[in-house]
PDB file of C-alpha atoms in Angstrom:
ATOM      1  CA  UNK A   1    -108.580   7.397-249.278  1.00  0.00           C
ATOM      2  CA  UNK A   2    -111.970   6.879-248.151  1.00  0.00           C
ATOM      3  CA  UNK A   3    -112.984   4.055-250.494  1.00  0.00           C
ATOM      4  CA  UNK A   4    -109.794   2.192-250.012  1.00  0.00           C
ATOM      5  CA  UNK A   5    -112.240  -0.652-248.258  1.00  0.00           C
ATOM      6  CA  UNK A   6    -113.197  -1.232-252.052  1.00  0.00           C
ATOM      7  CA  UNK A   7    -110.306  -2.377-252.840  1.00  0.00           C
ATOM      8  CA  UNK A   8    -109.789  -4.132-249.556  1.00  0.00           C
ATOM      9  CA  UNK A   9    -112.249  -6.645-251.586  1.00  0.00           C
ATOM     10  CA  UNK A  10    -110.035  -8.033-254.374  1.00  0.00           C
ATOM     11  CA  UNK A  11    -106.598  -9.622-254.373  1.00  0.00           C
ATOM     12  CA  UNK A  12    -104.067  -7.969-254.429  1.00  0.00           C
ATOM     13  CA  UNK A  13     -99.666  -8.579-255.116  1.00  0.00           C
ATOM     14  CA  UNK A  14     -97.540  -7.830-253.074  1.00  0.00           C
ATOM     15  CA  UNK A  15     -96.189  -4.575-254.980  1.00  0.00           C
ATOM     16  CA  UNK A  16    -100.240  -3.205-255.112  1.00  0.00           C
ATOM     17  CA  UNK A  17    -100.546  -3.895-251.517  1.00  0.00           C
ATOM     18  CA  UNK A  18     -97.376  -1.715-250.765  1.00  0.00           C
ATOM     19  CA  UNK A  19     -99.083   1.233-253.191  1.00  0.00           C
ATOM     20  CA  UNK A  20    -102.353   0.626-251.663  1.00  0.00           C
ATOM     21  CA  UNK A  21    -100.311   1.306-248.091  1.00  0.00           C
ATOM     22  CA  UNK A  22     -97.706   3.812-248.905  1.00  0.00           C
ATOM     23  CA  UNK A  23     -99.304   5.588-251.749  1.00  0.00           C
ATOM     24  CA  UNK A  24     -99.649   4.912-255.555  1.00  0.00           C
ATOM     25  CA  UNK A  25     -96.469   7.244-256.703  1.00  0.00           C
ATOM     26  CA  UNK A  26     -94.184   4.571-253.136  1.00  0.00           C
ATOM     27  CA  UNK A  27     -93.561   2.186-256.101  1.00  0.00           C
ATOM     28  CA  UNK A  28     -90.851   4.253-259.018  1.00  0.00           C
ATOM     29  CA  UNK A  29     -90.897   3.101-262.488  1.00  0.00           C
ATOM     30  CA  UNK A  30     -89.349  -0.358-262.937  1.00  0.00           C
ATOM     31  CA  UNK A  31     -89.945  -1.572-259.554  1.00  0.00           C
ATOM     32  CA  UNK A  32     -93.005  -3.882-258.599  1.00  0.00           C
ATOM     33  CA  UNK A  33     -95.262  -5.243-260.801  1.00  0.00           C
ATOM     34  CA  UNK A  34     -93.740  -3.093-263.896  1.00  0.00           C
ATOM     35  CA  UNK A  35     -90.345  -4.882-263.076  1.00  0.00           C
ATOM     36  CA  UNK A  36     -88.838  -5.840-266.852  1.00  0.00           C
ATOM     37  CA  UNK A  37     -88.781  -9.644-268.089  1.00  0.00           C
ATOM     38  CA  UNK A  38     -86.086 -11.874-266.692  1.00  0.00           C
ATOM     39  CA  UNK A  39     -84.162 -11.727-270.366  1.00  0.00           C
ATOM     40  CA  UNK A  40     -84.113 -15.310-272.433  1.00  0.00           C
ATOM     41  CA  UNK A  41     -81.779 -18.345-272.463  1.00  0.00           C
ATOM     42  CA  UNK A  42     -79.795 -18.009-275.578  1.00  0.00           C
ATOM     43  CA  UNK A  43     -78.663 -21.693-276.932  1.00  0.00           C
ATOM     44  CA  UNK A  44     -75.540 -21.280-276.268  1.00  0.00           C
ATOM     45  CA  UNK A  45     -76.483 -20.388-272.463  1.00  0.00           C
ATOM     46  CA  UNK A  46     -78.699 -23.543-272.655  1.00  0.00           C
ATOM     47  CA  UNK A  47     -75.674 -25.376-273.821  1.00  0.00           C
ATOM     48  CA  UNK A  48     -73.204 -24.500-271.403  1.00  0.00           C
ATOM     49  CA  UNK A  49     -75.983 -25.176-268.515  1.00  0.00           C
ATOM     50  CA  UNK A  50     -76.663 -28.406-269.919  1.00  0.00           C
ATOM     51  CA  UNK A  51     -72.638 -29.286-269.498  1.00  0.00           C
ATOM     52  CA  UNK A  52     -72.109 -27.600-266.329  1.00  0.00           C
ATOM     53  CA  UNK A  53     -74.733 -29.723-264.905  1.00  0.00           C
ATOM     54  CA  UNK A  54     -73.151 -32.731-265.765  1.00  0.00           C
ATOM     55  CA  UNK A  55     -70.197 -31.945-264.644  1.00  0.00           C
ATOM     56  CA  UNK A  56     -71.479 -31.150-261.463  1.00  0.00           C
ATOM     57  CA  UNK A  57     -73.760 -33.780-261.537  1.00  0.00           C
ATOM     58  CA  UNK A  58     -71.615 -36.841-259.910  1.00  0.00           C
ATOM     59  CA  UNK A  59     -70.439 -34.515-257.087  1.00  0.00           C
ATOM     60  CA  UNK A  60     -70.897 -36.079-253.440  1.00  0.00           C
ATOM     61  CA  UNK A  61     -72.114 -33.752-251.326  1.00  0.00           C
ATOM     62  CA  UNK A  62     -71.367 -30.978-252.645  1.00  0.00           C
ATOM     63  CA  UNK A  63     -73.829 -27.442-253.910  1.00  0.00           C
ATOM     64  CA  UNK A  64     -74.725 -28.061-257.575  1.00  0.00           C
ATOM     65  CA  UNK A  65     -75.850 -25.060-258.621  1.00  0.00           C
ATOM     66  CA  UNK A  66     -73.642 -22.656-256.272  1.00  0.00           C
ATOM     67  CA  UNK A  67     -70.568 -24.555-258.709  1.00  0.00           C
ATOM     68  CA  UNK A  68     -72.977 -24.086-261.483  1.00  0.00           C
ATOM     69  CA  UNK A  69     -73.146 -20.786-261.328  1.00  0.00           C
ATOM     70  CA  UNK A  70     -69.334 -19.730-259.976  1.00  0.00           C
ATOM     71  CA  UNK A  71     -68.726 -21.301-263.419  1.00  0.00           C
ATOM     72  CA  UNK A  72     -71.680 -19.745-265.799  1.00  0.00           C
ATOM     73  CA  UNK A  73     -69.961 -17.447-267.967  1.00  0.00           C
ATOM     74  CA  UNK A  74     -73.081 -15.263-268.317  1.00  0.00           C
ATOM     75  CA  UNK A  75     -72.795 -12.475-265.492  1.00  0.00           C
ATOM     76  CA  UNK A  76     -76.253 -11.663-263.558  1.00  0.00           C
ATOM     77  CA  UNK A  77     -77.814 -15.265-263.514  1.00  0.00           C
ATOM     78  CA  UNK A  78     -79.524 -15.770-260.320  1.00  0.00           C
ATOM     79  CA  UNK A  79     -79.957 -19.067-258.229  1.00  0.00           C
ATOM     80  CA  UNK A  80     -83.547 -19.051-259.144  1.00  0.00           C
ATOM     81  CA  UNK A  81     -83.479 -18.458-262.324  1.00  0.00           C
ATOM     82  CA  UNK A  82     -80.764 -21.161-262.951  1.00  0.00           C
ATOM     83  CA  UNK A  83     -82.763 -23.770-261.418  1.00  0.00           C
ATOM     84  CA  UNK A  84     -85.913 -22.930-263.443  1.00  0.00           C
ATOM     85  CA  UNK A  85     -83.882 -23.295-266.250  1.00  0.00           C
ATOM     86  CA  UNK A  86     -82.756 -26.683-265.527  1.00  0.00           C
ATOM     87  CA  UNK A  87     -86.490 -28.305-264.417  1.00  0.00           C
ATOM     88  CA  UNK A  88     -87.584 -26.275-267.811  1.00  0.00           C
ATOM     89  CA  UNK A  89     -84.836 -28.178-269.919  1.00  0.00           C
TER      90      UNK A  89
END
Protein backbone atom coordinates (compact mmCIF):
# COMPACT_ATOMS: atom_id res chain seq x y z
CA UNK A 1 0.00 0.00 0.00
CA UNK A 2 1.74 3.00 -1.01
CA UNK A 3 -0.19 5.56 1.04
CA UNK A 4 -0.14 3.47 4.12
CA UNK A 5 2.21 6.53 5.62
CA UNK A 6 -1.31 8.35 5.67
CA UNK A 7 -2.51 6.45 7.96
CA UNK A 8 0.75 6.14 9.81
CA UNK A 9 -0.64 9.78 10.95
CA UNK A 10 -3.66 8.96 13.13
CA UNK A 11 -4.16 6.63 16.07
CA UNK A 12 -4.77 3.69 15.71
CA UNK A 13 -6.17 0.21 18.18
CA UNK A 14 -4.60 -2.37 18.48
CA UNK A 15 -6.93 -4.62 16.12
CA UNK A 16 -6.45 -1.62 13.11
CA UNK A 17 -2.81 -1.73 13.64
CA UNK A 18 -2.79 -5.61 13.10
CA UNK A 19 -5.08 -4.94 9.66
CA UNK A 20 -2.96 -2.08 8.79
CA UNK A 21 0.14 -4.85 9.13
CA UNK A 22 -1.29 -8.08 8.02
CA UNK A 23 -3.93 -6.91 5.68
CA UNK A 24 -7.56 -5.60 6.08
CA UNK A 25 -9.41 -9.19 5.37
CA UNK A 26 -6.12 -10.71 8.83
CA UNK A 27 -8.97 -9.66 11.20
CA UNK A 28 -12.46 -12.40 10.50
CA UNK A 29 -15.77 -11.20 11.46
CA UNK A 30 -16.24 -10.97 15.24
CA UNK A 31 -12.73 -10.56 16.12
CA UNK A 32 -11.09 -7.04 16.85
CA UNK A 33 -12.76 -4.05 17.05
CA UNK A 34 -16.22 -5.74 15.74
CA UNK A 35 -15.89 -8.10 18.86
CA UNK A 36 -19.79 -8.30 20.33
CA UNK A 37 -20.75 -6.46 23.75
CA UNK A 38 -19.69 -8.12 26.96
CA UNK A 39 -23.65 -9.19 27.62
CA UNK A 40 -25.44 -7.28 30.83
CA UNK A 41 -25.66 -8.01 34.58
CA UNK A 42 -29.09 -9.31 35.11
CA UNK A 43 -30.36 -8.45 38.89
CA UNK A 44 -30.29 -11.50 39.91
CA UNK A 45 -26.45 -11.78 38.75
CA UNK A 46 -26.03 -8.42 40.60
CA UNK A 47 -27.57 -10.06 43.56
CA UNK A 48 -25.69 -13.07 43.90
CA UNK A 49 -22.32 -10.88 43.32
CA UNK A 50 -23.35 -8.61 45.90
CA UNK A 51 -23.58 -11.85 48.47
CA UNK A 52 -20.68 -13.64 47.24
CA UNK A 53 -18.68 -10.68 48.01
CA UNK A 54 -19.59 -10.60 51.39
CA UNK A 55 -19.06 -13.75 52.01
CA UNK A 56 -15.77 -13.57 50.78
CA UNK A 57 -15.25 -10.40 52.13
CA UNK A 58 -13.82 -11.26 55.85
CA UNK A 59 -11.42 -13.84 54.32
CA UNK A 60 -7.65 -13.45 55.57
CA UNK A 61 -5.52 -13.79 52.98
CA UNK A 62 -7.14 -15.40 50.80
CA UNK A 63 -8.20 -14.54 46.52
CA UNK A 64 -11.60 -12.79 46.63
CA UNK A 65 -12.64 -12.91 43.42
CA UNK A 66 -10.89 -16.34 42.27
CA UNK A 67 -13.69 -17.76 45.30
CA UNK A 68 -16.02 -15.32 43.78
CA UNK A 69 -16.07 -16.64 40.74
CA UNK A 70 -15.49 -20.71 41.50
CA UNK A 71 -18.86 -19.91 43.12
CA UNK A 72 -20.79 -17.54 40.39
CA UNK A 73 -23.38 -19.65 39.05
CA UNK A 74 -23.33 -17.79 35.71
CA UNK A 75 -20.81 -19.79 33.38
CA UNK A 76 -18.36 -17.46 31.15
CA UNK A 77 -17.79 -14.53 33.70
CA UNK A 78 -14.31 -13.40 33.44
CA UNK A 79 -11.95 -11.98 36.24
CA UNK A 80 -12.22 -8.65 34.63
CA UNK A 81 -15.40 -8.37 34.08
CA UNK A 82 -16.30 -9.47 37.69
CA UNK A 83 -14.26 -6.86 39.18
CA UNK A 84 -15.76 -4.07 37.00
CA UNK A 85 -18.84 -5.17 38.19
CA UNK A 86 -18.09 -4.82 41.73
CA UNK A 87 -16.23 -1.04 41.56
CA UNK A 88 -19.52 -0.32 39.21
CA UNK A 89 -21.94 -1.51 42.10
Amino acid sequence: NKKAFVELLFWKSPAAACEMTKGYSFLQEGEGTTRSRVPPWTPQEEQELRELYWKYKEVEGGDIIAAILAQLPTPGRTRTQVVKQLVRM
